[in-house]
mmCIF file of C-alpha atoms in Angstrom:
data_model
loop_
_atom_site.group_PDB
_atom_site.id
_atom_site.type_symbol
_atom_site.label_atom_id
_atom_site.label_comp_id
_atom_site.label_asym_id
_atom_site.label_seq_id
_atom_site.Cartn_x
_atom_site.Cartn_y
_atom_site.Cartn_z
ATOM 1 C CA MET A 14 -0.159 0.195 0.015
ATOM 2 C CA THR A 15 2.419 2.601 -0.981
ATOM 3 C CA ILE A 16 0.255 4.653 -2.453
ATOM 4 C CA LYS A 17 -1.861 5.637 0.362
ATOM 5 C CA THR A 18 1.619 6.814 2.188
ATOM 6 C CA GLN A 19 2.682 9.085 -0.590
ATOM 7 C CA ARG A 20 -0.528 10.969 -0.154
ATOM 8 C CA PRO A 21 0.030 14.705 0.914
ATOM 9 C CA ARG A 22 -1.302 15.491 4.596
ATOM 10 C CA TYR A 23 -1.422 18.847 4.341
ATOM 11 C CA LEU A 24 -4.228 21.066 2.474
ATOM 12 C CA ASN A 25 -3.170 24.093 0.859
ATOM 13 C CA LEU A 26 -6.068 25.927 -0.150
ATOM 14 C CA LEU A 27 -4.213 28.451 -2.453
ATOM 15 C CA LYS A 28 -2.803 25.010 -4.466
ATOM 16 C CA ILE A 29 -6.527 23.733 -4.882
ATOM 17 C CA ARG A 30 -8.408 25.096 -8.772
ATOM 18 C CA LEU A 31 -11.980 24.172 -8.177
ATOM 19 C CA PRO A 32 -14.126 23.901 -11.172
ATOM 20 C CA ILE A 33 -17.161 26.428 -11.122
ATOM 21 C CA THR A 34 -19.398 23.465 -10.046
ATOM 22 C CA GLY A 35 -17.054 22.969 -6.814
ATOM 23 C CA VAL A 36 -16.956 26.925 -6.562
ATOM 24 C CA ALA A 37 -21.021 27.299 -6.695
ATOM 25 C CA SER A 38 -21.081 23.848 -4.079
ATOM 26 C CA ILE A 39 -18.697 25.057 -1.661
ATOM 27 C CA LEU A 40 -20.525 28.616 -1.588
ATOM 28 C CA HIS A 41 -23.830 26.857 -0.835
ATOM 29 C CA ARG A 42 -22.252 25.524 2.055
ATOM 30 C CA LEU A 43 -20.735 28.841 3.050
ATOM 31 C CA SER A 44 -24.042 30.910 2.478
ATOM 32 C CA GLY A 45 -25.818 28.332 4.743
ATOM 33 C CA VAL A 46 -23.629 28.804 7.838
ATOM 34 C CA LEU A 47 -24.053 32.606 7.233
ATOM 35 C CA LEU A 48 -27.478 31.851 7.181
ATOM 36 C CA VAL A 49 -27.969 30.180 10.050
ATOM 37 C CA VAL A 50 -25.825 32.712 11.843
ATOM 38 C CA ALA A 51 -28.911 35.071 10.910
ATOM 39 C CA ILE A 52 -31.679 33.008 12.382
ATOM 40 C CA PRO A 53 -31.693 34.506 15.890
ATOM 41 C CA PHE A 54 -31.571 38.033 14.438
ATOM 42 C CA ILE A 55 -34.051 37.332 12.345
ATOM 43 C CA ILE A 56 -36.489 35.954 15.612
ATOM 44 C CA TYR A 57 -35.327 38.912 17.187
ATOM 45 C CA GLY A 58 -36.619 40.964 14.178
ATOM 46 C CA LEU A 59 -40.019 39.285 14.077
ATOM 47 C CA ALA A 60 -40.469 39.312 17.858
ATOM 48 C CA LEU A 61 -39.932 43.615 17.792
ATOM 49 C CA SER A 62 -41.919 43.925 14.781
ATOM 50 C CA LEU A 63 -44.944 42.160 16.367
ATOM 51 C CA ARG A 64 -44.245 43.512 19.829
ATOM 52 C CA SER A 65 -45.597 47.071 19.303
ATOM 53 C CA ALA A 66 -45.766 49.728 16.813
ATOM 54 C CA GLU A 67 -43.082 51.610 18.814
ATOM 55 C CA ASP A 68 -40.888 48.626 18.789
ATOM 56 C CA LEU A 69 -41.514 47.817 14.661
ATOM 57 C CA ALA A 70 -40.778 51.778 14.216
ATOM 58 C CA ARG A 71 -37.100 50.745 16.290
ATOM 59 C CA LEU A 72 -36.526 47.823 13.805
ATOM 60 C CA GLU A 73 -37.021 49.750 10.874
ATOM 61 C CA ILE A 74 -34.246 52.491 12.173
ATOM 62 C CA TRP A 75 -31.835 49.602 12.911
ATOM 63 C CA ILE A 76 -32.448 47.879 9.947
ATOM 64 C CA ASN A 77 -31.451 51.101 7.966
ATOM 65 C CA SER A 78 -28.400 51.519 10.123
ATOM 66 C CA ALA A 79 -24.723 51.947 9.011
ATOM 67 C CA TRP A 80 -23.974 48.343 10.307
ATOM 68 C CA MET A 81 -26.771 47.052 8.641
ATOM 69 C CA ARG A 82 -25.716 48.394 5.167
ATOM 70 C CA MET A 83 -22.698 46.502 5.532
ATOM 71 C CA VAL A 84 -24.150 43.330 6.740
ATOM 72 C CA MET A 85 -27.166 43.300 4.318
ATOM 73 C CA PRO A 86 -25.445 42.537 1.223
ATOM 74 C CA LEU A 87 -23.821 39.830 2.463
ATOM 75 C CA TRP A 88 -27.163 38.496 3.930
ATOM 76 C CA VAL A 89 -29.096 38.773 0.768
ATOM 77 C CA TRP A 90 -26.043 37.376 -1.540
ATOM 78 C CA ALA A 91 -26.163 34.368 1.051
ATOM 79 C CA ILE A 92 -29.528 34.042 0.871
ATOM 80 C CA THR A 93 -29.632 34.365 -3.013
ATOM 81 C CA HIS A 94 -26.859 31.827 -4.014
ATOM 82 C CA HIS A 95 -28.047 29.665 -1.056
ATOM 83 C CA LEU A 96 -31.527 29.541 -2.627
ATOM 84 C CA LEU A 97 -30.398 29.564 -6.495
ATOM 85 C CA THR A 98 -28.189 26.934 -5.904
ATOM 86 C CA GLY A 99 -30.270 24.935 -3.985
ATOM 87 C CA ILE A 100 -33.049 24.687 -6.438
ATOM 88 C CA ARG A 101 -30.128 23.611 -8.935
ATOM 89 C CA PHE A 102 -29.349 20.498 -6.947
ATOM 90 C CA LEU A 103 -33.005 19.449 -5.875
ATOM 91 C CA LEU A 104 -33.314 19.593 -10.198
ATOM 92 C CA MET A 105 -30.235 17.775 -10.254
ATOM 93 C CA ASP A 106 -31.422 15.158 -8.071
ATOM 94 C CA ILE A 107 -34.884 14.633 -10.136
ATOM 95 C CA GLY A 108 -32.590 14.306 -13.372
ATOM 96 C CA ILE A 109 -32.739 17.394 -14.817
ATOM 97 C CA GLY A 110 -29.225 19.077 -15.819
ATOM 98 C CA GLN A 111 -27.002 16.371 -14.716
ATOM 99 C CA GLY A 112 -24.799 16.278 -17.853
ATOM 100 C CA LEU A 113 -21.269 17.996 -17.434
ATOM 101 C CA ALA A 114 -21.982 21.040 -20.040
ATOM 102 C CA ALA A 115 -25.677 21.765 -18.236
ATOM 103 C CA ALA A 116 -24.073 21.955 -14.845
ATOM 104 C CA ARG A 117 -21.119 23.833 -15.715
ATOM 105 C CA LEU A 118 -23.761 26.297 -17.234
ATOM 106 C CA SER A 119 -25.784 26.523 -14.792
ATOM 107 C CA ALA A 120 -23.179 26.881 -12.110
ATOM 108 C CA TRP A 121 -22.107 29.727 -13.884
ATOM 109 C CA TRP A 122 -25.670 31.471 -14.047
ATOM 110 C CA VAL A 123 -26.395 30.872 -10.429
ATOM 111 C CA SER A 124 -23.520 32.201 -9.188
ATOM 112 C CA ALA A 125 -23.372 35.161 -11.541
ATOM 113 C CA ILE A 126 -26.886 36.223 -10.662
ATOM 114 C CA ALA A 127 -26.102 35.965 -6.827
ATOM 115 C CA GLY A 128 -22.823 38.144 -7.515
ATOM 116 C CA THR A 129 -24.653 40.950 -9.392
ATOM 117 C CA VAL A 130 -27.699 40.958 -6.692
ATOM 118 C CA PHE A 131 -24.477 41.344 -4.175
ATOM 119 C CA LEU A 132 -23.114 43.973 -6.160
ATOM 120 C CA LEU A 133 -26.470 45.947 -6.429
ATOM 121 C CA VAL A 134 -27.555 45.784 -2.832
ATOM 122 C CA LEU A 135 -23.775 46.786 -1.976
ATOM 123 C CA PHE A 136 -24.644 49.975 -4.277
ATOM 124 C CA ARG A 137 -27.490 50.785 -2.908
ATOM 125 C CA GLY A 138 -26.429 50.589 0.523
ATOM 126 C CA VAL A 139 -23.291 52.869 -0.301
ATOM 127 C CA VAL A 140 -24.753 55.276 -2.332
ATOM 128 C CA LEU A 141 -28.493 55.729 -1.301
ATOM 129 C CA MET B 22 -21.272 4.811 14.218
ATOM 130 C CA SER B 23 -24.006 2.474 12.581
ATOM 131 C CA GLY B 24 -26.742 4.737 14.203
ATOM 132 C CA TRP B 25 -25.639 7.685 12.320
ATOM 133 C CA ARG B 26 -25.652 5.698 9.029
ATOM 134 C CA ALA B 27 -29.057 4.511 9.606
ATOM 135 C CA HIS B 28 -29.603 8.601 10.012
ATOM 136 C CA GLY B 29 -28.530 9.467 6.970
ATOM 137 C CA MET B 30 -30.860 8.488 4.603
ATOM 138 C CA ARG B 31 -33.909 10.286 6.805
ATOM 139 C CA ALA B 32 -31.453 13.270 7.103
ATOM 140 C CA TRP B 33 -31.047 13.611 3.619
ATOM 141 C CA LEU B 34 -34.755 13.172 2.567
ATOM 142 C CA MET B 35 -35.708 15.769 5.205
ATOM 143 C CA GLN B 36 -33.159 18.062 3.995
ATOM 144 C CA ARG B 37 -34.908 18.300 0.950
ATOM 145 C CA LEU B 38 -38.539 18.118 1.815
ATOM 146 C CA THR B 39 -37.891 21.188 4.363
ATOM 147 C CA ALA B 40 -35.662 23.179 1.855
ATOM 148 C CA VAL B 41 -38.874 23.008 -1.075
ATOM 149 C CA TYR B 42 -41.430 24.352 2.089
ATOM 150 C CA VAL B 43 -38.712 27.102 3.185
ATOM 151 C CA ALA B 44 -38.132 28.355 -0.253
ATOM 152 C CA LEU B 45 -41.947 28.325 -1.015
ATOM 153 C CA PHE B 46 -42.794 30.142 1.849
ATOM 154 C CA PHE B 47 -39.611 32.514 1.919
ATOM 155 C CA VAL B 48 -40.446 33.447 -1.778
ATOM 156 C CA SER B 49 -44.222 33.705 -1.140
ATOM 157 C CA MET B 50 -43.647 36.302 1.531
ATOM 158 C CA LEU B 51 -41.313 37.982 -0.320
ATOM 159 C CA LEU B 52 -43.539 38.622 -3.146
ATOM 160 C CA LEU B 53 -46.630 39.598 -1.036
ATOM 161 C CA PHE B 54 -44.220 42.275 0.813
ATOM 162 C CA VAL B 55 -43.038 43.574 -2.771
ATOM 163 C CA LEU B 56 -46.585 43.660 -4.276
ATOM 164 C CA HIS B 57 -48.425 44.369 -0.954
ATOM 165 C CA PRO B 58 -46.895 46.153 1.460
ATOM 166 C CA PHE B 59 -48.423 46.250 4.758
ATOM 167 C CA ALA B 60 -49.840 49.647 5.813
ATOM 168 C CA ASP B 61 -48.933 50.059 9.439
ATOM 169 C CA TYR B 62 -48.321 47.964 12.519
ATOM 170 C CA ALA B 63 -51.889 46.896 12.966
ATOM 171 C CA SER B 64 -52.489 45.355 9.593
ATOM 172 C CA TRP B 65 -48.905 43.553 9.867
ATOM 173 C CA ARG B 66 -50.014 42.119 13.285
ATOM 174 C CA GLN B 67 -53.476 41.374 12.140
ATOM 175 C CA PHE B 68 -51.872 39.407 9.182
ATOM 176 C CA MET B 69 -49.474 37.111 11.660
ATOM 177 C CA SER B 70 -52.343 36.297 13.587
ATOM 178 C CA MET B 71 -54.312 34.956 10.757
ATOM 179 C CA PRO B 72 -54.211 31.167 11.752
ATOM 180 C CA VAL B 73 -53.219 29.944 8.358
ATOM 181 C CA VAL B 74 -50.313 32.361 8.370
ATOM 182 C CA ASN B 75 -49.185 31.878 11.923
ATOM 183 C CA ILE B 76 -49.444 28.000 11.638
ATOM 184 C CA ALA B 77 -47.140 28.160 8.201
ATOM 185 C CA THR B 78 -45.004 30.666 9.666
ATOM 186 C CA VAL B 79 -44.247 28.444 12.973
ATOM 187 C CA PHE B 80 -43.687 25.540 10.260
ATOM 188 C CA PHE B 81 -41.153 27.768 8.418
ATOM 189 C CA PHE B 82 -38.963 28.472 11.408
ATOM 190 C CA LEU B 83 -39.286 24.695 12.242
ATOM 191 C CA GLY B 84 -38.464 23.764 9.026
ATOM 192 C CA LEU B 85 -35.932 26.297 8.395
ATOM 193 C CA ILE B 86 -34.014 25.088 11.799
ATOM 194 C CA TYR B 87 -34.287 21.318 10.980
ATOM 195 C CA HIS B 88 -32.724 22.112 7.325
ATOM 196 C CA ALA B 89 -30.109 24.201 9.471
ATOM 197 C CA TRP B 90 -29.572 20.725 11.827
ATOM 198 C CA VAL B 91 -29.121 18.389 8.812
ATOM 199 C CA GLY B 92 -26.421 21.458 7.022
ATOM 200 C CA LEU B 93 -24.564 22.302 10.209
ATOM 201 C CA ARG B 94 -24.293 18.388 11.035
ATOM 202 C CA ASP B 95 -22.927 17.902 7.378
ATOM 203 C CA VAL B 96 -20.349 20.602 8.052
ATOM 204 C CA VAL B 97 -19.212 19.233 11.637
ATOM 205 C CA ILE B 98 -18.825 15.790 10.628
ATOM 206 C CA ASP B 99 -16.674 16.959 7.468
ATOM 207 C CA TYR B 100 -14.591 19.466 9.176
ATOM 208 C CA ILE B 101 -14.154 18.392 12.717
ATOM 209 C CA SER B 102 -12.259 15.161 12.960
ATOM 210 C CA GLN B 103 -11.538 14.671 16.783
ATOM 211 C CA PHE B 104 -14.518 12.596 18.143
ATOM 212 C CA THR B 105 -14.923 14.308 21.601
ATOM 213 C CA LEU B 106 -14.822 17.728 19.832
ATOM 214 C CA ARG B 107 -17.337 16.831 17.148
ATOM 215 C CA MET B 108 -19.843 15.265 19.704
ATOM 216 C CA ILE B 109 -19.498 18.479 21.967
ATOM 217 C CA THR B 110 -19.998 20.735 18.742
ATOM 218 C CA LEU B 111 -22.544 18.717 17.521
ATOM 219 C CA MET B 112 -24.396 19.055 21.208
ATOM 220 C CA VAL B 113 -23.960 22.419 21.049
ATOM 221 C CA VAL B 114 -25.659 23.235 17.875
ATOM 222 C CA THR B 115 -28.769 20.590 18.198
ATOM 223 C CA LEU B 116 -29.241 22.673 21.553
ATOM 224 C CA SER B 117 -29.086 25.975 20.100
ATOM 225 C CA LEU B 118 -31.241 25.298 17.283
ATOM 226 C CA ILE B 119 -33.876 23.580 19.597
ATOM 227 C CA ALA B 120 -33.976 26.847 21.605
ATOM 228 C CA LEU B 121 -34.033 29.043 18.425
ATOM 229 C CA GLY B 122 -37.051 26.833 17.533
ATOM 230 C CA ILE B 123 -38.740 27.378 20.797
ATOM 231 C CA TRP B 124 -37.920 31.027 20.780
ATOM 232 C CA ALA B 125 -39.689 31.435 17.210
ATOM 233 C CA PHE B 126 -42.698 29.412 18.124
ATOM 234 C CA MET B 127 -43.230 31.431 21.389
ATOM 235 C CA VAL B 128 -42.707 34.992 19.322
ATOM 236 C CA LEU B 129 -45.651 33.428 17.027
ATOM 237 C CA VAL B 130 -48.433 32.147 19.215
ATOM 238 C CA THR B 131 -48.015 34.915 21.804
ATOM 239 C CA VAL B 132 -48.864 37.443 18.697
ATOM 240 C CA VAL B 133 -52.477 37.134 20.102
ATOM 241 C CA ALA B 134 -53.172 37.856 23.774
ATOM 242 C CA LEU B 135 -52.864 34.731 25.796
#
């Protein structure tokens, strides 16, 4: 079993060249983790919005704060990328778009749309 | 670890079922907010008090949290190889998500005066 012992034991992230399908997939995972972090904030926001009219107004000020303008593009990107890649995976589960060419094209599409949405929200947050 | 393997198929299926429900709910809510924004606090609260909406939203959070649990479980198992650390992390993740589920449930059922 000499082959096994010759395997590199380190993981140099800079030397990994992922194909676009792999990029879309690992970003699905990353965006998923980011969205989990957002869950307590969403529940807290929902609680505030339902507690009283004053709390709802407070929530609206908080959402429009400078801090949220930094976080919002990332969050909107995460939800867009996770949703689109998720739909892509579900379609593949039922046998649609499993071919290599189709998989590559759809991976480019969903990543590009999510990236564009990120830039749009970032632009809107910075300029407006 | 044979128990986990027996769990795998159910988790895989639940991940997909919750994905479909959570996605449909999210897109529906998004469309509603864009096409028909709520005028004020009272109308928003009244909307969330409707039994169908209230229950569908509780199911959204429960589905979201189950979906998050399966995803985080995959992440933890993939990246944390040390057994004790993996088990502790899984425990913390599971308990945190259960707490979030109870919190979301409490927020939604108390929208009407108890």
